[in-house]
C-alpha positions in Angstrom: 5.4 -15.2 23.2 6.2 -18.7 21.8 8.7 -20.8 23.7 12.2 -21.1 22.3 11.7 -24.8 21.6 9.0 -23.9 19.1 11.0 -21.3 17.2 12.6 -21.7 13.9 16.4 -21.6 14.4 16.7 -18.3 12.5 14.4 -16.7 15.0 16.9 -17.5 17.8 20.0 -16.2 16.0 21.5 -13.0 17.4 23.2 -10.2 15.4 27.0 -10.7 15.4 27.7 -7.2 16.8 27.3 -5.8 20.3 28.0 -2.3 21.7 28.3 -1.2 25.3 25.0 -0.2 26.9 22.7 -2.1 24.5 21.6 -4.6 27.2 20.3 -1.6 29.3 17.9 -0.3 26.6 14.5 0.6 28.1 11.6 -1.1 26.2 8.0 0.1 26.1 6.2 -3.1 25.0 2.9 -3.6 23.3 2.0 0.0 22.7 -1.3 -0.2 20.7 -1.2 1.7 17.4 -4.2 0.4 15.5 -7.4 -1.4 16.3 -8.6 -4.3 14.1 -11.6 -6.6 14.2 -9.4 -9.1 16.1 -8.0 -6.7 18.6 -5.2 -4.1 18.8 -2.0 -4.2 16.8 1.0 -3.3 19.0 4.5 -2.0 18.7 7.6 -2.1 20.9 9.7 1.0 21.4 13.4 0.7 22.5 14.8 3.8 24.2 18.4 4.7 25.0 19.2 3.9 28.6 20.5 7.4 29.2 17.5 9.3 27.7 16.2 12.0 30.0 12.6 12.2 31.1 10.6 14.0 28.6 13.4 14.1 26.0 12.1 13.8 22.4 14.3 11.3 20.5 14.9 10.6 16.8 13.4 7.3 15.9 14.0 4.4 13.5 11.0 2.3 12.4 12.0 -1.2 11.4 9.8 -2.1 8.4 7.8 -5.4 8.2 6.9 -6.2 4.7 5.3 -9.6 5.2 1.8 -10.4 6.3 1.5 -12.9 9.1 1.0 -16.6 8.3 -0.8 -19.3 10.1 0.9 -21.3 11.4 3.8 -18.9 11.9 6.9 -20.5 10.3 9.1 -18.5 12.7 7.3 -19.7 15.9 7.2 -16.1 17.2 6.2 -12.6 16.2 8.7 -10.6 14.1 9.3 -8.2 17.0 10.1 -11.1 19.3 12.9 -12.5 17.1 16.4 -12.3 18.6 17.3 -10.3 15.4 14.7 -7.7 16.3 15.7 -7.6 19.9 19.4 -7.2 19.0 18.8 -4.4 16.5 16.4 -2.7 18.9 19.1 -2.6 21.5 21.8 -1.6 19.1 19.7 1.4 17.8 18.8 2.4 21.3 22.4 2.3 22.4 23.2 4.6 19.5 21.0 7.3 20.9 17.8 6.7 18.9 14.4 5.1 19.6 13.8 1.9 17.7 10.3 0.7 16.8 9.2 -2.8 15.9 5.6 -3.7 15.4 3.1 -6.5 14.7 1.0 -6.3 11.5 -1.8 -7.8 9.5 -1.7 -5.6 6.3 1.9 -4.6 5.7 1.4 -1.4 3.7 -1.6 0.0 5.7 0.0 -1.0 9.1 3.3 0.7 8.4 1.4 3.9 7.6 -0.6 3.4 10.8 2.6 3.2 12.8 3.9 6.4 11.3 0.6 8.1 11.9 0.5 6.9 15.5 4.1 8.3 16.0 3.0 11.7 14.8 -0.2 11.7 16.8 1.4 10.5 20.0 4.9 11.9 19.6 4.9 13.6 23.0 3.8 10.6 25.0 6.1 8.3 23.0 9.0 10.8 23.5 9.7 10.8 19.8 10.6 13.8 17.6 8.2 13.2 14.8 10.3 15.2 12.4 13.4 13.0 12.8 12.1 9.5 11.8 13.9 7.1 9.5 13.2 3.6 8.1 15.3 0.5 8.4 14.6 -2.6 6.3 16.2 -5.8 5.2 15.6 -8.4 2.6 11.9 -8.7 1.5 10.9 -5.9 3.8 12.8 -3.4 1.7 10.3 -3.0 -1.2 7.7 -1.7 1.3 10.3 0.6 2.8 11.1 2.0 -0.7 7.4 2.5 -1.5 7.0 4.4 1.8 10.2 6.5 1.3 8.8 7.6 -2.1 6.2 9.4 0.1 8.8 10.7 2.5 7.5 14.3 2.6 3.8 13.5 3.6 5.1 10.7 5.9 7.7 13.1 7.4 10.6 10.7 6.9 14.2 11.9 7.1 16.2 8.9 5.7 16.2 5.2 4.9 18.7 2.3 5.5 18.5 -1.0 3.7 20.5 -4.2 4.2 20.6 -7.1 1.7 17.5 -5.6 0.2 15.1 -6.6 -2.5 14.4 -3.4 -4.4 12.7 -2.7 -7.7 12.3 -4.5 -11.0 13.8 -2.2 -13.6 14.5 -2.6 -17.3 12.1 -5.4 -17.8 13.5 -7.6 -15.0 11.2 -9.7 -12.8 13.3 -11.1 -10.0 11.7 -9.0 -7.3 8.2 -10.0 -8.4 9.2 -13.6 -8.5 10.7 -13.5 -5.1 7.6 -11.8 -3.7 5.4 -14.5 -5.2 7.6 -17.2 -3.6 8.2 -15.6 -0.2 5.1 -13.5 0.4 6.3 -10.0 0.9 4.5 -7.0 -0.6 5.8 -4.8 -3.5 3.6 -1.7 -3.5 6.3 0.2 -5.5 6.1 -2.3 -8.4 6.2 -0.4 -11.7 7.9 2.6 -10.2 11.6 3.7 -10.5 14.4 5.3 -8.6 13.3 8.6 -10.1 10.2 8.4 -7.8 12.4 8.8 -4.7 12.7 12.3 -3.3 15.9 14.0 -4.7 17.0 15.0 -1.2 16.2 11.8 0.8 19.5 10.2 2.1 19.5 6.5 1.5 22.0 3.9 2.8 22.4 0.4 1.2 24.5 -2.5 2.5 25.0 -5.0 -0.3 25.9 -8.7 0.3 28.4 -9.6 -2.5 27.5 -13.3 -2.3 23.8 -13.0 -1.7 22.3 -16.3 -2.7 18.8 -15.1 -3.6 18.3 -15.3 -7.3 18.3 -11.9 -9.0 18.5 -9.9 -5.8 21.9 -8.3 -6.5 21.1 -7.9 -10.2 18.0 -5.9 -9.2 19.9 -4.0 -6.6 22.7 -3.1 -8.9 20.2 -1.7 -11.5 18.6 0.3 -8.7 21.9 1.7 -7.5 22.9 2.7 -11.0 19.6 4.3 -11.7 19.8 6.2 -8.4 23.2 7.5 -9.3 22.1 8.6 -12.7 19.5 10.7 -10.9 22.2 12.0 -8.5 20.3 10.8 -5.4 22.0 11.1 -2.1 22.9 7.4 -1.9 25.6 5.7 0.2 26.4 2.1 -0.9 28.6 -0.3 1.1 29.6 -3.6 -0.5 30.4 -6.6 1.6 32.0 -8.8 -1.1 32.2 -12.1 0.8 28.9 -11.9 2.6 25.8 -14.0 2.2 22.2 -12.8 2.6 21.4 -11.6 6.1 25.1 -11.3 6.8 24.4 -9.5 10.1 23.3 -13.0 11.4 25.4 -15.4 9.3 28.8 -13.8 8.6 30.7 -13.3 11.9 33.5 -11.1 10.8 35.0 -7.7 11.5 33.9 -6.6 8.1 30.3 -7.4 9.1 30.6 -5.5 12.3 32.1 -2.5 10.5 29.1 -2.4 8.1 26.7 -2.6 11.1 28.6 0.3 12.6 28.3 2.3 9.4 24.6 1.6 9.3 24.2 2.9 12.8 26.4 6.0 12.1 24.4 6.8 9.0 21.2 6.7 11.1 22.8 8.8 13.9 24.1 11.4 11.4 20.9 11.7 9.3 18.6 11.9 12.4 20.8 14.1 14.5 21.3 11.6 17.3 24.0 11.7 19.9 25.7 8.6 21.1 23.8 7.3 24.2 
């Protein structure tokens, strides 16, 4: 792990919400899930502190849609960011397992994580039929692509926060952002109609998101999803900037984080830890 002095300031910022018990989350670190030419790729699993031995838990996989860069602009791995640690603890304290992972090939590695969960469900203490995805920002296009394959991937739901989504109706904002920031868009060319009709999806929208075209694309995606009568829950945070869970310290932010956690709990059948 890189030292804090080498980290980008955003990698040291904590989520602006805490709940009792989150500091007691049990973490299984560096679980190998895929072997590469340069060694194993690993994931960290956060468990509720009150989980019983052998108990199979619902799980949330936190999606990473960016390939690693050299040098790393964050100064640490994604799963070592304070944001990741905070969300891992929040999810665990909400009665679910939370999974963060390192990657090299975003699309293939997310599928490898999901395959590893299914293959090693018993030893990981995860219920492989109660798995959801959580993604923010430029990680969301990969999550959407994977959710379009929810049945073969055995996914139960998805939650997105300040998300880049899909370019619809001739728009190009998502593709332009991907070219600038380096996230993958495997669902390019697809539409909301490609999502399963029975897959619950939660979206938290930042009303003052500063990324060009993000909310325009998101609003088109929401409208298209509603036209297809998809089971969509949308929460708008009208005063919030991008990544408001880090940068907008308010009761409104905390309530939306609570709503996100409640959605995951409800859809995955979790009990409060």
